[in-house]
Tab-separated table of C-alpha atoms in Angstrom:
chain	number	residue	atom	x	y	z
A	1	UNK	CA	-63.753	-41.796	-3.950
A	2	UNK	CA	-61.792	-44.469	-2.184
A	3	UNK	CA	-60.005	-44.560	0.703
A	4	UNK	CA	-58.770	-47.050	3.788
A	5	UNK	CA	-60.757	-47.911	6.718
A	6	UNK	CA	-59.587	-45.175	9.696
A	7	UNK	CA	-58.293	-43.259	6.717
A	8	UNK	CA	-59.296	-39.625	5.922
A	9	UNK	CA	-62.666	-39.367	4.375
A	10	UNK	CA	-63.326	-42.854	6.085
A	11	UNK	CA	-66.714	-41.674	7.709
A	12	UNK	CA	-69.440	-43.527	6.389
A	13	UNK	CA	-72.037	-40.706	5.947
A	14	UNK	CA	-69.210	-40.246	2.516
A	15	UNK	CA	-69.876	-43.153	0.951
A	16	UNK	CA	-66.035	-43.957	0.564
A	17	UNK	CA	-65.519	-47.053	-0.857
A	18	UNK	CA	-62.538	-48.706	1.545
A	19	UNK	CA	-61.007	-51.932	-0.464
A	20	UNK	CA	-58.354	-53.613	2.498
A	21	UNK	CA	-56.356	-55.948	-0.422
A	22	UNK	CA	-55.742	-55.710	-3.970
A	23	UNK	CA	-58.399	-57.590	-5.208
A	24	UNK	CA	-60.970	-55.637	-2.982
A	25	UNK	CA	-59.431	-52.579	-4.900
A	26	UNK	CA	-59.625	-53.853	-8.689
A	27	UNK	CA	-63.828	-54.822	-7.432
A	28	UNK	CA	-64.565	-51.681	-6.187
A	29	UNK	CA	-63.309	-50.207	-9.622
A	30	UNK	CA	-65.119	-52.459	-11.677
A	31	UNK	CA	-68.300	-51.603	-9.693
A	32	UNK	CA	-67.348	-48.260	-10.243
A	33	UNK	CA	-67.311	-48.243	-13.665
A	34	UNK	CA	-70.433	-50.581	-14.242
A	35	UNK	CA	-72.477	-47.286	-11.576
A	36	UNK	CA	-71.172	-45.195	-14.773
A	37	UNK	CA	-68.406	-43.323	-13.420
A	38	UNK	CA	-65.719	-41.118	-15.657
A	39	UNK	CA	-62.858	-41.149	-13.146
A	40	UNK	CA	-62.515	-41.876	-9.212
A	41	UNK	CA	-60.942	-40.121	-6.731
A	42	UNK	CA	-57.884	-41.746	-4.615
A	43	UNK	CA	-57.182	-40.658	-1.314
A	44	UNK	CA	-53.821	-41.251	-0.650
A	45	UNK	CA	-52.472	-38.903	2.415
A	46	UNK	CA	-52.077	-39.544	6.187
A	47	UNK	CA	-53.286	-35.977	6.960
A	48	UNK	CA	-49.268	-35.531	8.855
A	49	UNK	CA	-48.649	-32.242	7.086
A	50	UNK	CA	-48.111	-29.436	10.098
A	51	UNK	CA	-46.985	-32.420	12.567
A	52	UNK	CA	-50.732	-33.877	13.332
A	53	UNK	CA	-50.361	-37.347	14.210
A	54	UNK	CA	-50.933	-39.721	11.023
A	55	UNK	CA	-54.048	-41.585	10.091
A	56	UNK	CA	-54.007	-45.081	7.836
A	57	UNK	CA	-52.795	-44.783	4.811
A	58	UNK	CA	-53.709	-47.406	1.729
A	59	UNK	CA	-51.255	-49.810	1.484
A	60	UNK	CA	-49.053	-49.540	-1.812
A	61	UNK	CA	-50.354	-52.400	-3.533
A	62	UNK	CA	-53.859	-51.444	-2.752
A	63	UNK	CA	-52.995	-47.829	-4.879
A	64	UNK	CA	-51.199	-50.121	-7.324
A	65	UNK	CA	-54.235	-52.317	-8.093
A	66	UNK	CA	-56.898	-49.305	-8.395
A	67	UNK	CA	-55.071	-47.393	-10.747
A	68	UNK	CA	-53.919	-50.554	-12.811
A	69	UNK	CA	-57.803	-51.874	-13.145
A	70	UNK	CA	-58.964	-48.432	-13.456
A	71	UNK	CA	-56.986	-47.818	-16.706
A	72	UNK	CA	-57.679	-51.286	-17.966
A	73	UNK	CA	-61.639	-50.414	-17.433
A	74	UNK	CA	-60.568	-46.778	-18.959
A	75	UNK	CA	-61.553	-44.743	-15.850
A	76	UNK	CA	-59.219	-42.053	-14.806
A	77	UNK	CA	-57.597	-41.823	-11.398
A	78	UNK	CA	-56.848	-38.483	-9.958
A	79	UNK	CA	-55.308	-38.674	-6.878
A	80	UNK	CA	-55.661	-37.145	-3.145
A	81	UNK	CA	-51.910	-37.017	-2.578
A	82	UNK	CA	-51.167	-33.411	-0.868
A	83	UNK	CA	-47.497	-34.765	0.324
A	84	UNK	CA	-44.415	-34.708	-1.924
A	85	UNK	CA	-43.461	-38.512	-0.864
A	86	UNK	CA	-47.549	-39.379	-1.405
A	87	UNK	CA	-47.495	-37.494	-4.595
A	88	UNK	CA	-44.665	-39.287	-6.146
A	89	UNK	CA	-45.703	-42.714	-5.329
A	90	UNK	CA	-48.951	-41.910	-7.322
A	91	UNK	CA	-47.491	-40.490	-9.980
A	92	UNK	CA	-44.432	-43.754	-10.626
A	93	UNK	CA	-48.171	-45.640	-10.306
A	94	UNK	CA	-49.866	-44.349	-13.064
A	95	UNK	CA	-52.244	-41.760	-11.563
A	96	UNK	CA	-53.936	-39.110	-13.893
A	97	UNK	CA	-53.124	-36.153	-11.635
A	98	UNK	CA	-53.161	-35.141	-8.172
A	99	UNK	CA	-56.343	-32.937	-7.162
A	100	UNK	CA	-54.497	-30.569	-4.941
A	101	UNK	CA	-52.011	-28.061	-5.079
A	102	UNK	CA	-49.016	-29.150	-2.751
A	103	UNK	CA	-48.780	-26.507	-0.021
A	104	UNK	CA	-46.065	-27.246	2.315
A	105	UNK	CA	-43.423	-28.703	-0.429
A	106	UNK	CA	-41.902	-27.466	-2.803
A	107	UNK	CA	-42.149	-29.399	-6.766
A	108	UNK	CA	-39.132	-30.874	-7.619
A	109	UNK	CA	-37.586	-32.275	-10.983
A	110	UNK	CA	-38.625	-35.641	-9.702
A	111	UNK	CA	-42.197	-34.954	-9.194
A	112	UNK	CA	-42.587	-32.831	-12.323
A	113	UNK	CA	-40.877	-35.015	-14.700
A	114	UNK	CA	-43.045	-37.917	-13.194
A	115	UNK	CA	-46.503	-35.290	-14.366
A	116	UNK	CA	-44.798	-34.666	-17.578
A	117	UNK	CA	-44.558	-38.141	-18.667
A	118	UNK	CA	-47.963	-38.904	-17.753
A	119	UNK	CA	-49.724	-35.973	-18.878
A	120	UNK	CA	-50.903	-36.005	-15.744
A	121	UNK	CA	-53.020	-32.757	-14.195
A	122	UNK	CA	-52.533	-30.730	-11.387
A	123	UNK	CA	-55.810	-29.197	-9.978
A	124	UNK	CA	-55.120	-25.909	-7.791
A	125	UNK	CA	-57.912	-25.468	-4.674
A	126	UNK	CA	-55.734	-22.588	-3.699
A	127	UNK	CA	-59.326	-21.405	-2.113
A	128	UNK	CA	-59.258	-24.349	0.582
A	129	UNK	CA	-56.464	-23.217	1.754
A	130	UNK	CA	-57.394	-19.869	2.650
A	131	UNK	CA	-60.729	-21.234	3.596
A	132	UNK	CA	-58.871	-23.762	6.642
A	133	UNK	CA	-56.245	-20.697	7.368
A	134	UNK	CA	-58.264	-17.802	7.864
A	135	UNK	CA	-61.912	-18.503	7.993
A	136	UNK	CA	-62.957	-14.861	8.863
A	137	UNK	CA	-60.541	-13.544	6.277
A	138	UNK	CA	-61.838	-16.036	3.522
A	139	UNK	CA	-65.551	-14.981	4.298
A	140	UNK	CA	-64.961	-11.316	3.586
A	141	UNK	CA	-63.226	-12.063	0.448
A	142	UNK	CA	-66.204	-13.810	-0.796
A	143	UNK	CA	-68.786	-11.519	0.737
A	144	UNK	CA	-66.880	-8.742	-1.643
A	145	UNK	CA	-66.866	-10.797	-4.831
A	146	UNK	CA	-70.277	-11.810	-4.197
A	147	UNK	CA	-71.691	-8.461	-5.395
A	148	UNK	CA	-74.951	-9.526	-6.601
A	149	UNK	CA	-75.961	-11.605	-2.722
A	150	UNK	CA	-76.285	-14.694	-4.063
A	151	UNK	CA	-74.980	-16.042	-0.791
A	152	UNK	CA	-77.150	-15.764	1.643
A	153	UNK	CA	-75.324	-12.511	4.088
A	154	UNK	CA	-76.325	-15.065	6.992
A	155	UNK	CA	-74.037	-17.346	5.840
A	156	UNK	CA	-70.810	-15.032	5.622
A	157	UNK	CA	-72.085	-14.500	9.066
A	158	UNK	CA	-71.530	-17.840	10.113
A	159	UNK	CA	-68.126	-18.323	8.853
A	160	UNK	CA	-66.840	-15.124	10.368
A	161	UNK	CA	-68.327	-16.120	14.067
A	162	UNK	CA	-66.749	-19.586	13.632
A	163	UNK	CA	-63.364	-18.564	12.827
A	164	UNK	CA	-60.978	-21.646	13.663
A	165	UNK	CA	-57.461	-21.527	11.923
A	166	UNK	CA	-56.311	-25.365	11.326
A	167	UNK	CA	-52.620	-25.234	12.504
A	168	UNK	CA	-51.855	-27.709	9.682
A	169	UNK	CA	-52.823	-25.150	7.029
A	170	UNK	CA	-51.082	-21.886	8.589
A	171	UNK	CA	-51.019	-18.994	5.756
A	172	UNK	CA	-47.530	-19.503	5.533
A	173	UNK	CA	-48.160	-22.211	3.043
A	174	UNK	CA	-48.802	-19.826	-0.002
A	175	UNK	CA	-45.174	-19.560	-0.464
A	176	UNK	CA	-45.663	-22.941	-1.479
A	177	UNK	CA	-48.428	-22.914	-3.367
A	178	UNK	CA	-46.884	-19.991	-5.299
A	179	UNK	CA	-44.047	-21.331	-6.468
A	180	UNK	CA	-45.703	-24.838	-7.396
A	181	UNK	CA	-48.137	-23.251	-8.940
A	182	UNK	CA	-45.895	-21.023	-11.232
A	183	UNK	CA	-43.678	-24.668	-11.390
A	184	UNK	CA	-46.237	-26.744	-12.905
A	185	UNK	CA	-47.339	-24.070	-15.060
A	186	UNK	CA	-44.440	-23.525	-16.512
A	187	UNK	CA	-43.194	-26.662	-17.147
A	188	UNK	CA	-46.231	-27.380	-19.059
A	189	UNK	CA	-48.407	-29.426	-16.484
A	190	UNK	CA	-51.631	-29.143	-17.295
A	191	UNK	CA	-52.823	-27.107	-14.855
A	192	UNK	CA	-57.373	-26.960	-13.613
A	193	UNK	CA	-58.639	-24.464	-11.354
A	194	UNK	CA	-60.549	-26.539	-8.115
A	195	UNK	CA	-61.790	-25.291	-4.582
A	196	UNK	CA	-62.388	-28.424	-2.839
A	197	UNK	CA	-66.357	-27.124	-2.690
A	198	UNK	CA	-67.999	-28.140	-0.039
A	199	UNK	CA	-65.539	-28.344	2.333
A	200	UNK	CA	-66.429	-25.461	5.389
A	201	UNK	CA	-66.224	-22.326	4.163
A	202	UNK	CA	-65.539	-23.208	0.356
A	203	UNK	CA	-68.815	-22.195	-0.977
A	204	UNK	CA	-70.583	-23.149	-4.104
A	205	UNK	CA	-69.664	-20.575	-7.299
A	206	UNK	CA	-68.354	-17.587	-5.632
A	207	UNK	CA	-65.721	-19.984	-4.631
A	208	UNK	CA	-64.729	-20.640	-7.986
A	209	UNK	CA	-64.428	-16.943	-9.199
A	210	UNK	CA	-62.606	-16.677	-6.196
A	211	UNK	CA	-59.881	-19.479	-6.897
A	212	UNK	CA	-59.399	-17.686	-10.232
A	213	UNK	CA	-58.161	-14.274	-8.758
A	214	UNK	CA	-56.112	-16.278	-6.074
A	215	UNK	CA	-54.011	-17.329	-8.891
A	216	UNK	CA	-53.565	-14.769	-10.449
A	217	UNK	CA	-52.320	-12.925	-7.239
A	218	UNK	CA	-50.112	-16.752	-6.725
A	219	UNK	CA	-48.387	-16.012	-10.148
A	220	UNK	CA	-50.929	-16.679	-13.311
A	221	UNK	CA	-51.301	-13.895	-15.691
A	222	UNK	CA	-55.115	-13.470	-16.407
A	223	UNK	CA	-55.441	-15.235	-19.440
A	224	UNK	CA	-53.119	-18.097	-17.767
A	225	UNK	CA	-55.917	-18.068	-14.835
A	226	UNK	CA	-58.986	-18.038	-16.883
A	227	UNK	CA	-57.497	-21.040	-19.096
A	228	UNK	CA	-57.387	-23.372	-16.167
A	229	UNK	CA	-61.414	-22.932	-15.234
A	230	UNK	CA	-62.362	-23.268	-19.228
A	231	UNK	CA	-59.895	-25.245	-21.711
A	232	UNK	CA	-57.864	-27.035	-19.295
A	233	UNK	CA	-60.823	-27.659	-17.636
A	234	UNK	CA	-62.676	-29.396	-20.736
A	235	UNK	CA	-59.564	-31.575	-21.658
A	236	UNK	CA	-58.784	-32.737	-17.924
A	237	UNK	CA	-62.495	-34.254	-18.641
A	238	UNK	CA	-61.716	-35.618	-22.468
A	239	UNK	CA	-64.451	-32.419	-23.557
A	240	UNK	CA	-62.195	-30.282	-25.670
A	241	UNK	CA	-63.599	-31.035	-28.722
A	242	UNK	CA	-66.506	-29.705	-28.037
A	243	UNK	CA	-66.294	-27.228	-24.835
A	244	UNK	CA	-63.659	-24.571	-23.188
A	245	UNK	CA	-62.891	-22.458	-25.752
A	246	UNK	CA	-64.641	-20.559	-28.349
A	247	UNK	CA	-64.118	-21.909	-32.042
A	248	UNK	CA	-66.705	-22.984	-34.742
A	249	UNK	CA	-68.040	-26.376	-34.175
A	250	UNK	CA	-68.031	-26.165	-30.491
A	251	UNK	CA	-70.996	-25.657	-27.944
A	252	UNK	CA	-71.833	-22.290	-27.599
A	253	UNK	CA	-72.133	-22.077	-23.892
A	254	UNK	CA	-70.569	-19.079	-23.154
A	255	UNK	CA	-70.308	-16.633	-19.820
A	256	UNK	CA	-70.677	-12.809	-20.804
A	257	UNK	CA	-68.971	-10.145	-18.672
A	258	UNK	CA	-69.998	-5.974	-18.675
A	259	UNK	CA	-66.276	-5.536	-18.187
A	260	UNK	CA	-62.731	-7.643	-19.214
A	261	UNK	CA	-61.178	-9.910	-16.542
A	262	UNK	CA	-58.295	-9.453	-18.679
A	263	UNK	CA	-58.019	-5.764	-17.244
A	264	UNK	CA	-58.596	-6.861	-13.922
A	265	UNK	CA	-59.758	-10.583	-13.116
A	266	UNK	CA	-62.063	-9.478	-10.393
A	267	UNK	CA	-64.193	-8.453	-12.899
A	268	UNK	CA	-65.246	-12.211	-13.895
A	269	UNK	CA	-68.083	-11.270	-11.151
A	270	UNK	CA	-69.534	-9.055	-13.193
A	271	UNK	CA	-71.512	-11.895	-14.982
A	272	UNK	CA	-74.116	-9.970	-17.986
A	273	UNK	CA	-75.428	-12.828	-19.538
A	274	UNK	CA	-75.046	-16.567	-19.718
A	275	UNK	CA	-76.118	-19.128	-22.974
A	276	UNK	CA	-76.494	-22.337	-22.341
A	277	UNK	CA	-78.245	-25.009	-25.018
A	278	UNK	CA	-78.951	-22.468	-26.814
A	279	UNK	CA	-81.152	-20.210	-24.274
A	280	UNK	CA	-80.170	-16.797	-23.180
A	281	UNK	CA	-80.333	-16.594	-19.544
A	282	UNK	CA	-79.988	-13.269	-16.782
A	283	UNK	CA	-78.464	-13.800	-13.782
A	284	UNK	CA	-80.786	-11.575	-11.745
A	285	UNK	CA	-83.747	-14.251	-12.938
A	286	UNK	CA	-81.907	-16.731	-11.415
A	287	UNK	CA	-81.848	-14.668	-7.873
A	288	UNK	CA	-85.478	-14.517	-8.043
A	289	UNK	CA	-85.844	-17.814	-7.831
């Protein structure tokens, strides 16, 4: 990822890269892509939304140069740009897609016309959200997916007792992230199921059967839902050919269910078997482990 000194994800325990002037930018991308990297991650965003007082924000022509040496080095740039004014300027730049849902403003023609053009992507992490609104809330949700226990009931625990709603993320937000969500869609935005894992509370794989049911209660239609996490998912990361869907030719790495999420998407928990490279594997060896 890179951000701006002072900027958010600016502590150093992240590794952020933090270029101050163009030429500092193109570097960092060209050391980037020499360390082997498929895309990078630009945080563009002040961290305003909800009226918090702003932190640095790259300068313009800082964005400009990342994104311009990143697709001259072929390396995608997906963007950190949860604002409608931060979105846009990303998007006239060149960016790839933004990697999370807006969820204060509403997607206008603007904006989506910008994605359009592009081809850009628009990952959902509905489930951080909910994790920064209602911490308590968002632990029982996962405790009841999570019908096998492979969480650790210690750790629901903790995020019940250290319940903390972020003022910037009130639940009132999903009225936003409904109707973008059902915008982009719609208009043919390739849309990719994300949770923001690890951020508090977002936890590893239960979190990302979770973020499929949340959209389907924000507006996707099963099969819609279970597209972004497989298909969409594979060409976001140029895989297509050869992963997300099942046709001859392709890997056959494949999730089995006992019952169809297509009857009720909850039941993408109910994991039978998974194949991967060719080897059979049962989830309950994996929770002996």
């Amino acid at each position: 990822a890179i951000t701006i000194k002072g900027g958010h994800a600016s502590d150093p325990r992240y590794g952020t890269a933090m270029p101050e002037t163009p030429e500092e930018g193109r570097r960092t991308v060209r050391q980037m892509k020499q360390a082997g990297a498929d895309a990078i991650k630009l945080i563009y965003d002040d961290l305003s939304q909800g009226g918090r007082p702003p932190v640095p924000i790259m300068h313009v022509d800082v964005m400009r140069s990342i994104i311009d040496e990143a697709h001259g080095q072929r390396v995608k740039v997906y963007a950190h740009a949860p604002q409608l004014r931060h979105a846009k300027e990303v998007m006239r730049a060149g960016a790839d897609g933004l990697v999370h849902a807006l969820d204060v403003e509403r997607i206008g023609d603007e904006l989506l016309a910008l994605m359009k053009r592009k081809g850009a992507v628009y990952v959902t992490t509905h489930s951080l959200y909910h994790a920064l609104s209602d911490r308590a809330g968002w632990a029982n949700r996962l405790e009841e997916l999570d019908h096998r226990g492979a969480i650790p009931k210690a750790t629901y625990k903790q995020l019940r007792q250290s319940d903390r709603p972020f003022p910037e993320r009130p639940m009132s937000v999903r009225d936003a992230l409904r109707y973008n969500l059902r915008r982009v869609y719609d208009a043919g935005v390739l849309v990719i199921a994300g949770t923001d894992t690890p951020v508090l509370g977002v936890l590893p794989g239960v979190s990302s059967q979770e973020e499929i049911v949340l959209l389907v209660e924000d507006g996707l239609k099963p099969e819609e839902a279970l597209r972004t996490a497989t298909l969409n998912a594979a060409k976001m990361m140029g895989r297509d050919h050869e992963q997300g869907s099942i046709n001859a030719g392709k890997l056959a790495d494949l999730v089995i269910l006992h019952a169809n999420p297509l009857a009720d998407i909850r039941n993408i928990r109910l994991v039978h078997r998974v194949v991967k490279s060719g080897v059979v594997h049962d989830p309950k060896d994996w929770l002996k482990q």
